[in-house]
Amino acid sequence: MERTLSIIKPDATRRSITGKINSMIEEAGLCIIAQKRILLSELEAEEFYGVHKERPFFRDLVKFITSGPVVVQVLEAENAISLYRKTMGATNPKEAEVGTIREAHAESIEANSVHGSDSAENAIKEINFFFEEKEIVG
Ligand code: CMP
């Protein structure tokens, strides 16, 4: 079994579609084994998205992800990382396949409703960023 970190972003919490997104996650065969609704501080957001700090969209990304509550989750399945990336669809919703979360719900490349870890190494780092082991019930 593999774990991945998911974030349901402020555009989705604002529209009260976290339940719809969770349904798509569970229907894809991913088990939600930890979940909490939090408000990220600017410092936390800068640290979490640190790999993007040289990108032109970094400041806007930090502003957006701190603009409202997010739901952070740990998802578990066989090949959870690639399965969740397939379930989310492409970063840019215009390129996302039909039936994916981003195709169904994302507003733009920035307000794209969900984040998922992109590698096994980052999944561990990102899960540890938000959760203690005792909060994860597999
Ligand atoms: P996420 O998977 O959370 O990781 C970084 C985020 O940057 C990405 O999703 C997008 O929502 C956001 N982003 C904003 N603008 C861009 C862009 N031009 N290219 C790629 N990602 C972008």
CSV table of C-alpha atoms and ligand atoms in Angstrom, one decimal:
chain,number,residue,atom,x,y,z
A,1,MET,CA,0.0,0.0,0.0
A,2,GLU,CA,1.1,3.6,-0.7
A,3,ARG,CA,0.1,6.9,0.8
A,4,THR,CA,-0.2,10.3,-0.8
A,5,LEU,CA,-1.0,13.8,0.4
A,6,SER,CA,-4.1,15.6,-0.9
A,7,ILE,CA,-5.2,19.2,-0.5
A,8,ILE,CA,-8.7,20.3,-1.3
A,9,LYS,CA,-8.0,24.0,-2.1
A,10,PRO,CA,-9.9,27.2,-1.1
A,11,ASP,CA,-11.8,27.5,-4.4
A,12,ALA,CA,-13.5,24.1,-3.5
A,13,THR,CA,-14.1,24.8,0.2
A,14,ARG,CA,-15.6,28.2,-0.7
A,15,ARG,CA,-18.1,26.4,-3.0
A,16,SER,CA,-18.8,23.7,-0.5
A,17,ILE,CA,-17.9,20.9,-2.9
A,18,THR,CA,-15.5,19.0,-0.6
A,19,GLY,CA,-18.1,16.2,-0.2
A,20,LYS,CA,-18.4,15.9,-4.0
A,21,ILE,CA,-14.6,15.7,-4.3
A,22,ASN,CA,-14.4,13.1,-1.5
A,23,SER,CA,-16.9,11.0,-3.4
A,24,MET,CA,-14.7,11.1,-6.5
A,25,ILE,CA,-11.7,10.2,-4.4
A,26,GLU,CA,-13.4,7.2,-2.8
A,27,GLU,CA,-15.0,6.1,-6.1
A,28,ALA,CA,-11.5,5.9,-7.6
A,29,GLY,CA,-10.5,3.4,-4.9
A,30,LEU,CA,-8.6,5.8,-2.6
A,31,CYS,CA,-9.2,5.5,1.1
A,32,ILE,CA,-9.2,8.7,3.1
A,33,ILE,CA,-7.2,7.7,6.2
A,34,ALA,CA,-6.7,11.2,7.7
A,35,GLN,CA,-8.4,14.5,7.1
A,36,LYS,CA,-8.5,18.0,8.6
A,37,ARG,CA,-9.7,21.4,7.7
A,38,ILE,CA,-7.2,24.1,8.3
A,39,LEU,CA,-6.2,27.7,7.4
A,40,LEU,CA,-2.6,27.9,6.1
A,41,SER,CA,-0.4,30.8,7.3
A,42,GLU,CA,1.7,32.7,4.7
A,43,LEU,CA,4.8,31.1,6.2
A,44,GLU,CA,3.4,27.6,6.0
A,45,ALA,CA,2.3,28.1,2.4
A,46,GLU,CA,5.7,29.5,1.4
A,47,GLU,CA,7.4,26.5,3.0
A,48,PHE,CA,5.0,23.9,1.5
A,49,TYR,CA,5.3,25.3,-2.0
A,50,GLY,CA,9.1,26.1,-1.6
A,51,VAL,CA,10.0,24.1,-4.7
A,52,HIS,CA,8.1,26.7,-6.8
A,53,LYS,CA,9.6,29.8,-5.2
A,54,GLU,CA,11.5,30.9,-8.3
A,55,ARG,CA,8.3,30.5,-10.5
A,56,PRO,CA,6.6,33.7,-11.7
A,57,PHE,CA,3.3,32.5,-10.1
A,58,PHE,CA,4.7,31.8,-6.6
A,59,ARG,CA,3.3,34.9,-4.9
A,60,ASP,CA,-0.1,34.4,-6.4
A,61,LEU,CA,0.0,30.8,-5.4
A,62,VAL,CA,0.7,31.6,-1.8
A,63,LYS,CA,-2.0,34.3,-1.8
A,64,PHE,CA,-4.5,31.9,-3.2
A,65,ILE,CA,-3.8,28.9,-1.0
A,66,THR,CA,-4.0,31.1,2.1
A,67,SER,CA,-7.2,32.8,0.9
A,68,GLY,CA,-9.6,30.4,2.7
A,69,PRO,CA,-9.7,27.0,4.4
A,70,VAL,CA,-8.2,23.9,2.9
A,71,VAL,CA,-8.8,20.3,3.7
A,72,VAL,CA,-5.6,18.3,3.9
A,73,GLN,CA,-5.9,14.5,3.6
A,74,VAL,CA,-3.8,11.4,3.5
A,75,LEU,CA,-5.1,8.9,0.8
A,76,GLU,CA,-4.1,5.3,0.8
A,77,ALA,CA,-4.3,2.7,-2.0
A,78,GLU,CA,-2.0,0.5,-4.1
A,79,ASN,CA,-0.1,3.1,-6.3
A,80,ALA,CA,-2.0,5.9,-4.5
A,81,ILE,CA,0.3,8.6,-5.9
A,82,SER,CA,-0.3,7.9,-9.6
A,83,LEU,CA,-3.9,6.8,-9.0
A,84,TYR,CA,-4.7,10.2,-7.4
A,85,ARG,CA,-2.9,12.2,-10.1
A,86,LYS,CA,-5.0,10.4,-12.6
A,87,THR,CA,-8.2,11.0,-10.6
A,88,MET,CA,-7.3,14.8,-10.3
A,89,GLY,CA,-6.6,15.2,-14.0
A,90,ALA,CA,-4.1,17.7,-15.6
A,91,THR,CA,-3.0,20.8,-13.6
A,92,ASN,CA,-4.6,23.0,-16.2
A,93,PRO,CA,-8.3,22.1,-16.1
A,94,LYS,CA,-8.6,22.9,-19.8
A,95,GLU,CA,-6.3,19.9,-20.4
A,96,ALA,CA,-7.9,17.6,-17.8
A,97,GLU,CA,-9.6,14.5,-19.0
A,98,VAL,CA,-13.4,14.1,-18.8
A,99,GLY,CA,-14.4,12.5,-15.5
A,100,THR,CA,-11.5,13.9,-13.5
A,101,ILE,CA,-11.8,16.2,-10.4
A,102,ARG,CA,-10.3,19.1,-12.2
A,103,GLU,CA,-12.3,18.7,-15.3
A,104,ALA,CA,-15.5,18.6,-13.2
A,105,HIS,CA,-14.7,21.3,-10.7
A,106,ALA,CA,-11.6,23.4,-11.2
A,107,GLU,CA,-12.0,27.1,-12.1
A,108,SER,CA,-8.5,27.8,-13.5
A,109,ILE,CA,-4.9,26.6,-13.4
A,110,GLU,CA,-4.5,28.3,-10.1
A,111,ALA,CA,-7.9,27.6,-8.5
A,112,ASN,CA,-7.6,24.0,-9.6
A,113,SER,CA,-9.5,22.5,-6.6
A,114,VAL,CA,-7.0,19.9,-5.5
A,115,HIS,CA,-3.3,19.1,-5.0
A,116,GLY,CA,-1.7,15.7,-4.9
A,117,SER,CA,1.9,14.7,-4.2
A,118,ASP,CA,4.0,14.1,-7.4
A,119,SER,CA,6.5,11.4,-6.1
A,120,ALA,CA,7.0,8.9,-3.3
A,121,GLU,CA,9.7,11.2,-1.7
A,122,ASN,CA,7.4,14.2,-1.8
A,123,ALA,CA,4.4,12.3,-0.5
A,124,ILE,CA,6.3,11.4,2.7
A,125,LYS,CA,7.6,15.0,3.1
A,126,GLU,CA,4.1,16.5,2.5
A,127,ILE,CA,2.3,14.0,4.8
A,128,ASN,CA,4.8,14.8,7.5
A,129,PHE,CA,4.3,18.5,6.9
A,130,PHE,CA,0.6,18.3,8.0
A,131,PHE,CA,0.1,15.1,10.0
A,132,GLU,CA,1.5,13.2,13.0
A,133,GLU,CA,1.5,9.4,12.6
A,134,LYS,CA,-1.1,9.1,15.4
A,135,GLU,CA,-3.6,11.2,13.3
A,136,ILE,CA,-3.4,8.7,10.4
A,137,VAL,CA,-5.7,5.7,10.8
A,138,GLY,CA,-5.1,3.3,8.0
B,1,CMP,P1,-0.3,22.2,-7.3
B,1,CMP,O1,-0.4,20.7,-7.7
B,1,CMP,O2,-1.0,22.5,-6.0
B,1,CMP,O3,1.2,22.6,-7.3
B,1,CMP,C1,1.6,23.9,-7.7
B,1,CMP,C2,0.5,24.8,-8.1
B,1,CMP,O4,0.8,26.0,-8.8
B,1,CMP,C3,-0.4,24.0,-9.1
B,1,CMP,O5,-1.1,23.0,-8.5
B,1,CMP,C4,-1.2,25.1,-9.7
B,1,CMP,O6,-2.5,25.2,-9.1
B,1,CMP,C5,-0.4,26.4,-9.4
B,1,CMP,N1,-0.1,27.2,-10.6
B,1,CMP,C6,-0.5,28.4,-10.8
B,1,CMP,N2,-0.1,28.9,-12.0
B,1,CMP,C7,0.5,27.9,-12.6
B,1,CMP,C8,1.2,27.8,-13.8
B,1,CMP,N3,1.2,28.8,-14.7
B,1,CMP,N4,1.8,26.6,-14.1
B,1,CMP,C9,1.7,25.5,-13.2
B,1,CMP,N5,1.1,25.6,-12.0
B,1,CMP,C10,0.5,26.8,-11.7
